[in-house]
GROMACS .gro file of C-alpha atoms in nm:
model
  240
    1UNK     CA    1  -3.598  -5.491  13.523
    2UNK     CA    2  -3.563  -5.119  13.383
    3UNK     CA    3  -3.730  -5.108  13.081
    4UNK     CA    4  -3.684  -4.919  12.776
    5UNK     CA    5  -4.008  -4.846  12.664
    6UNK     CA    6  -3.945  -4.651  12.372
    7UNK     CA    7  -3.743  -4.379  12.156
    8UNK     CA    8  -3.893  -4.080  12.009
    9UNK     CA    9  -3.717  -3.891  11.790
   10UNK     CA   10  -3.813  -3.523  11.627
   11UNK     CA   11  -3.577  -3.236  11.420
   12UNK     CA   12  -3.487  -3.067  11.774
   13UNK     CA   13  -3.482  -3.361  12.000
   14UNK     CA   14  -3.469  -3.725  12.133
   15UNK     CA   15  -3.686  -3.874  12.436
   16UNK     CA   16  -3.683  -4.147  12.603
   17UNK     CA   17  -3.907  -4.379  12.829
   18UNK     CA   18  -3.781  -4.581  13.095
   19UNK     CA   19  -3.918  -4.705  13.381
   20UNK     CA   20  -3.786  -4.720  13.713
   21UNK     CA   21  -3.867  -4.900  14.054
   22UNK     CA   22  -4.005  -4.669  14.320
   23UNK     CA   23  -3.934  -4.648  14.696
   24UNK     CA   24  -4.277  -4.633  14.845
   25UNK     CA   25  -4.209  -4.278  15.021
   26UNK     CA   26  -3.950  -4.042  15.076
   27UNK     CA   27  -3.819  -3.833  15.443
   28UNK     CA   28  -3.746  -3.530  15.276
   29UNK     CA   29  -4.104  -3.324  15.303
   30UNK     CA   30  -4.228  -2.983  15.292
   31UNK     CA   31  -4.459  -2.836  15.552
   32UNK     CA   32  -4.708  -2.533  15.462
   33UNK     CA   33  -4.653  -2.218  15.677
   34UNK     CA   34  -4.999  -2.043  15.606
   35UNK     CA   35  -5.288  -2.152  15.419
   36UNK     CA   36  -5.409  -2.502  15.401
   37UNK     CA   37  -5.122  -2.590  15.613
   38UNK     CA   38  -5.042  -2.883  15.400
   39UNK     CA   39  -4.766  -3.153  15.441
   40UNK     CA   40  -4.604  -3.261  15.103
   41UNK     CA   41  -4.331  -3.556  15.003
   42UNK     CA   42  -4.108  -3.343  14.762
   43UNK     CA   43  -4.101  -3.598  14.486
   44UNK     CA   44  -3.811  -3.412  14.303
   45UNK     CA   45  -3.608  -3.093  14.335
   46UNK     CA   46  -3.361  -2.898  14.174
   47UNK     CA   47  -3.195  -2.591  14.224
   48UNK     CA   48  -3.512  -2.390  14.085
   49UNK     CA   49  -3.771  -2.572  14.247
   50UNK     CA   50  -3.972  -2.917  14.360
   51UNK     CA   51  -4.234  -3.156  14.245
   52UNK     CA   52  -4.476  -3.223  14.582
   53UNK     CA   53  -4.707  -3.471  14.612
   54UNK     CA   54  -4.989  -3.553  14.885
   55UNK     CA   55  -5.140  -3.928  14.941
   56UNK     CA   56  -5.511  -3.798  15.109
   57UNK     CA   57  -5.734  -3.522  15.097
   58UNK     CA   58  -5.836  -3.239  14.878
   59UNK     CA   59  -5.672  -2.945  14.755
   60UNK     CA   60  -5.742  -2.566  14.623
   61UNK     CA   61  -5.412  -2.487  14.499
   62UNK     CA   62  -5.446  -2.261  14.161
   63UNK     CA   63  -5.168  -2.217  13.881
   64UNK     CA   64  -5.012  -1.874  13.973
   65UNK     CA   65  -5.100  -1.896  14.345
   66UNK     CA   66  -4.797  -1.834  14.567
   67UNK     CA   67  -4.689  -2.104  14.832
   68UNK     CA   68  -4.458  -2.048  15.143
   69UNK     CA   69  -4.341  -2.342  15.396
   70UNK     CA   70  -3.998  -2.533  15.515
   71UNK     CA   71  -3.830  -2.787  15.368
   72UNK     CA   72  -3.705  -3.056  15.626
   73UNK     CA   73  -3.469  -3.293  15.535
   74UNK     CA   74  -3.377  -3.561  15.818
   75UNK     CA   75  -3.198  -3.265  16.035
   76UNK     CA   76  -3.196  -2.991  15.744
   77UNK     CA   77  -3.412  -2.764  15.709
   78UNK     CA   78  -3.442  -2.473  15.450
   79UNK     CA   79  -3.736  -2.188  15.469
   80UNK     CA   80  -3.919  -2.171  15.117
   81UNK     CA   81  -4.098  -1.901  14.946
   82UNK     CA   82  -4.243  -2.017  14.584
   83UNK     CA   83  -4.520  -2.003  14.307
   84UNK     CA   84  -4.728  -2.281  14.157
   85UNK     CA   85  -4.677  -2.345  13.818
   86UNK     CA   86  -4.886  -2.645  13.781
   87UNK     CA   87  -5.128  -2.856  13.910
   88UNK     CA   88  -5.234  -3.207  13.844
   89UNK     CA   89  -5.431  -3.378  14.086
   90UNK     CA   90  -5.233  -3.447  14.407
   91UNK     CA   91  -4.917  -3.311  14.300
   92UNK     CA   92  -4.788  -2.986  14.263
   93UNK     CA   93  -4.510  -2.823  14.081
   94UNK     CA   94  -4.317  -2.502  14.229
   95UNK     CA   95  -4.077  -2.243  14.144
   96UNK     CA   96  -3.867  -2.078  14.402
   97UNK     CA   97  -3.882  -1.695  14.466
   98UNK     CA   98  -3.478  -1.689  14.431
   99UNK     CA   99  -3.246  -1.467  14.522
  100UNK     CA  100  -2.862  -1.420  14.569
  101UNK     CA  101  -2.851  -1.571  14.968
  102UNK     CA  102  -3.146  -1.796  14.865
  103UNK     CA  103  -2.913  -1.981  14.588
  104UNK     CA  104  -2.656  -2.009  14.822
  105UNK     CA  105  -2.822  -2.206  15.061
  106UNK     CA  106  -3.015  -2.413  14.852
  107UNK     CA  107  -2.683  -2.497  14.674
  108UNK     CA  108  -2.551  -2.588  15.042
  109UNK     CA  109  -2.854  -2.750  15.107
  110UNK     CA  110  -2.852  -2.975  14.821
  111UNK     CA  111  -2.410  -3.035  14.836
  112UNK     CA  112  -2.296  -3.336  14.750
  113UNK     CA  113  -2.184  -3.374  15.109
  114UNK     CA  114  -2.568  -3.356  15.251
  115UNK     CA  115  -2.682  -3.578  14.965
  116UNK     CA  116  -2.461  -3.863  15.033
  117UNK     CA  117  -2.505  -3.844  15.387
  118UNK     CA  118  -2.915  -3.897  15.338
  119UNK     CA  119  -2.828  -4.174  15.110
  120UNK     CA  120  -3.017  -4.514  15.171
  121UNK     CA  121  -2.923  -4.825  15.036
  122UNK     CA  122  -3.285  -5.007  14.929
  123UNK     CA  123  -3.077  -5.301  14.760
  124UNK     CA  124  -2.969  -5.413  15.185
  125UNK     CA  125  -3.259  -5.289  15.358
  126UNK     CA  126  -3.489  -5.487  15.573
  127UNK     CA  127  -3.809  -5.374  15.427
  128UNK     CA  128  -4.013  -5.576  15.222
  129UNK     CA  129  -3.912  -5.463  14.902
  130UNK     CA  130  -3.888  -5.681  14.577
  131UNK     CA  131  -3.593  -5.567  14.365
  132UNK     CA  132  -3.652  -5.604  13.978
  133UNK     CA  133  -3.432  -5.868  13.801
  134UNK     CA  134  -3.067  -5.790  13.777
  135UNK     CA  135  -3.093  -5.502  14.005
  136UNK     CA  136  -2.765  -5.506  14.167
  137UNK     CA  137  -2.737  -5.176  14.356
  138UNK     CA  138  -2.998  -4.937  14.446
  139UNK     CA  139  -2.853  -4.622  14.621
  140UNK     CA  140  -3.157  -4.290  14.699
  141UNK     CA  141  -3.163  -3.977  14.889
  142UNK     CA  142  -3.497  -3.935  14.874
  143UNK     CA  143  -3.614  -3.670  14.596
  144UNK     CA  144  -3.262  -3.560  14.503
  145UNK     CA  145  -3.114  -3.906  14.370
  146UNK     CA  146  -3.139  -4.247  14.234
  147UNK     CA  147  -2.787  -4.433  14.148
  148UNK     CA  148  -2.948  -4.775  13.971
  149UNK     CA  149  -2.624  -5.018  13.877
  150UNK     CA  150  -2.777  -5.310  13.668
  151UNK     CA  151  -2.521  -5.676  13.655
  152UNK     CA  152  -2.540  -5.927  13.311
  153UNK     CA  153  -2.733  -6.272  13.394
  154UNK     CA  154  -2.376  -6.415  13.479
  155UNK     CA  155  -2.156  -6.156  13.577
  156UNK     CA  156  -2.020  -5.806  13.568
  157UNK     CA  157  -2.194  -5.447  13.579
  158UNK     CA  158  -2.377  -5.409  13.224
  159UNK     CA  159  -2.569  -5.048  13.274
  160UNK     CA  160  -2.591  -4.797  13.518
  161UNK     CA  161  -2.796  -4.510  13.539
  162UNK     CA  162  -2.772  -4.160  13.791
  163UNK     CA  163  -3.147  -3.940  13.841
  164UNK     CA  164  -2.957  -3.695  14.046
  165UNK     CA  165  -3.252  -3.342  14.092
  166UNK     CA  166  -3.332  -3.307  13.664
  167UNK     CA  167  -3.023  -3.493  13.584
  168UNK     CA  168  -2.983  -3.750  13.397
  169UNK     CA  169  -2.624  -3.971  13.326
  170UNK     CA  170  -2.619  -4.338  13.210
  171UNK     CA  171  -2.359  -4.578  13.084
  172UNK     CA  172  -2.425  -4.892  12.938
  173UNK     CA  173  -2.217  -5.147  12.797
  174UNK     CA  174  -2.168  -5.134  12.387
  175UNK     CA  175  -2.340  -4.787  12.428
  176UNK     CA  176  -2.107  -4.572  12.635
  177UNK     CA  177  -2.224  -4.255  12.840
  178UNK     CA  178  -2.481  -4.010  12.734
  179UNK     CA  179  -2.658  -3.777  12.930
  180UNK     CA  180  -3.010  -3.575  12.997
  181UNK     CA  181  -3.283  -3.423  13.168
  182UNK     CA  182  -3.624  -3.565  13.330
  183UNK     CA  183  -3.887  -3.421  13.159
  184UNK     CA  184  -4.162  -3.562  13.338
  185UNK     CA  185  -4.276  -3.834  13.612
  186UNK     CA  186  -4.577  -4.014  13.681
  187UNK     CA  187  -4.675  -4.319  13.880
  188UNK     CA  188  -4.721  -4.638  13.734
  189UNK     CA  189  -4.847  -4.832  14.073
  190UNK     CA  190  -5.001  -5.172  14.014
  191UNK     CA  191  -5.116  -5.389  14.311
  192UNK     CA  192  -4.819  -5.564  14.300
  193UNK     CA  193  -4.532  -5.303  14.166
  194UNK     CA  194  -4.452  -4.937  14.267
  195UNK     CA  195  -4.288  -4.803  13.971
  196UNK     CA  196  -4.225  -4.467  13.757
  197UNK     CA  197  -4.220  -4.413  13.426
  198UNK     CA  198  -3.962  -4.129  13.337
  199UNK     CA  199  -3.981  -3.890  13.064
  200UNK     CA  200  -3.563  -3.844  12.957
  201UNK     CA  201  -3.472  -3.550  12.694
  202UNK     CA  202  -3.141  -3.648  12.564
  203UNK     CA  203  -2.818  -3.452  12.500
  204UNK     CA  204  -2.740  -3.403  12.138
  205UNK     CA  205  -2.382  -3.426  12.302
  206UNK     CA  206  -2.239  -3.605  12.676
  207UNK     CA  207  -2.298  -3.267  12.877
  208UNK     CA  208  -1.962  -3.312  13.079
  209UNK     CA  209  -2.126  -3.055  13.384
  210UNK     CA  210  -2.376  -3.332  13.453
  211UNK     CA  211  -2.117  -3.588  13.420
  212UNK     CA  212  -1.930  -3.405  13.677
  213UNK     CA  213  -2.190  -3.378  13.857
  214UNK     CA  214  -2.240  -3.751  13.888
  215UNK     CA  215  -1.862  -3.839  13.963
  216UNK     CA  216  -1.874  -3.581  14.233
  217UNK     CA  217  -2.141  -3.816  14.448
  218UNK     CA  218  -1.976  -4.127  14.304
  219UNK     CA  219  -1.670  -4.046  14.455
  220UNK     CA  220  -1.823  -3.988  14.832
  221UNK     CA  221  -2.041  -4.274  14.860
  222UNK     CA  222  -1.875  -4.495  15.132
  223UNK     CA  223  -1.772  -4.852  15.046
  224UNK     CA  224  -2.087  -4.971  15.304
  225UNK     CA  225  -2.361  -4.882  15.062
  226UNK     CA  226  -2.175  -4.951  14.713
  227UNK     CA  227  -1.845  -5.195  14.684
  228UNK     CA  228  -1.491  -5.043  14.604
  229UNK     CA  229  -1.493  -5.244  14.315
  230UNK     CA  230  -1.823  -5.141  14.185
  231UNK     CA  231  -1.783  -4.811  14.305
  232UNK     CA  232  -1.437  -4.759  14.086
  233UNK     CA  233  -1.615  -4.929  13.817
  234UNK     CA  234  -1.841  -4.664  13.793
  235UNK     CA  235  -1.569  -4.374  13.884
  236UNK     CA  236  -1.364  -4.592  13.551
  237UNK     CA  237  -1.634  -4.566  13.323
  238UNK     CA  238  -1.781  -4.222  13.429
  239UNK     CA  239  -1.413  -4.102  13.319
  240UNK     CA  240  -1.303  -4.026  13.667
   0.00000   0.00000   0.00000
């Protein structure tokens, strides 16, 4: 099951650690233009840039180094220009060379429309995937979002939590809502689990934009990947 590993607390903030089952890999990639010519899963992405990761080879990539490709989403596709702000082993994270028409498509590209129609529903698919224990609903679009809706031993929804890009949103039960960002990501792979253990900066205060933000996909996922009454559950409790 999810796990809360632990709860940090300092003068200016609070983290969290939770970890999280992993789908083994992702459609959404980004493909190299010049250089090495290297193909990426983006991990994660935002409006400001992506997390990539590569499974063989080796790399040269430096910290200031500037990195041009296309992102290709099942069908999308968006032409990147960006700059390397870290490295650590085989994944890299980038910052996008913005600009005016740049946000706008990105913003397009990333709509709540486009992410719910890349959504997959891991909790009914065929592969051989071992759901942790009260795992009810398991909703991705590959590095843009996670919806994870977690039942009680007997019955009825007791936590759910939304990674949608650096967003974080979670209700649980006796708790209530409370929101924050992903700080950082790493793998946690065992030879028998694919996991990730997630870095959470919490809000001081429910940040109602994220919130929003997480009702606005809520609200478009069709009743074939997430039941009407789970589904207005989480609209209920989100304060939709």
């Amino acid at each position: 099951m999810e796990r809360h590993l632990s709860l940090i607390k300092t003068e200016y903030q609070e983290l969290e650690k939770r970890v999280f089952p992993r789908f083994p890999f992702g459609f959404m990639i980004f493909k190299e233009l010049a250089g090495n010519k290297m193909v990426f899963e983006v991990k994660d992405i935002s409006l400001t840039g992506m997390q990539l990761c590569f499974r063989d080879g080796t790399h040269d990539y430096k910290i200031g180094s500037k990195i041009e490709g296309e992102l290709h989403w099942r069908g999308s596709n968006m032409p990147i220009k960006a700059k390397i702000q870290w490295v650590r082993e085989a994944a890299l994270g980038i910052s996008f060379d913005s600009s005016i028409s740049f946000e706008e498509k990105m913003r397009s590209f990333l709509s709540f429309d486009n992410i719910v129609s890349h959504i997959k529903p891991l909790h009914k698919t065929d592969m051989a995937i071992e759901l942790p224990n009260n795992l009810k609903f398991w909703l991705k679009a590959d590095g843009v979002l996670d919806l994870y809706v977690w039942e009680h031993s007997s019955q009825g929804i007791s936590r759910f939590q939304v990674l949608m890009m650096e967003h974080f949103i979670e209700w649980e039960e006796g708790v209530g809502v409370k929101t924050g960002r992903v700080m950082t990501q790493r793998d946690l792979d065992t030879p028998l689990t694919q996991e990730d253990e997630f870095v959470f900066q919490i809000d001081e205060n429910v940040v109602s934009e994220k919130v929003e933000m997480a009702l606005g996909v809520v609200r478009k996922i069709s009743e074939d990947h997430l039941p009407l009454d789970a589904k207005e559950f989480l609209i209920y409790k989100l304060g939709g």
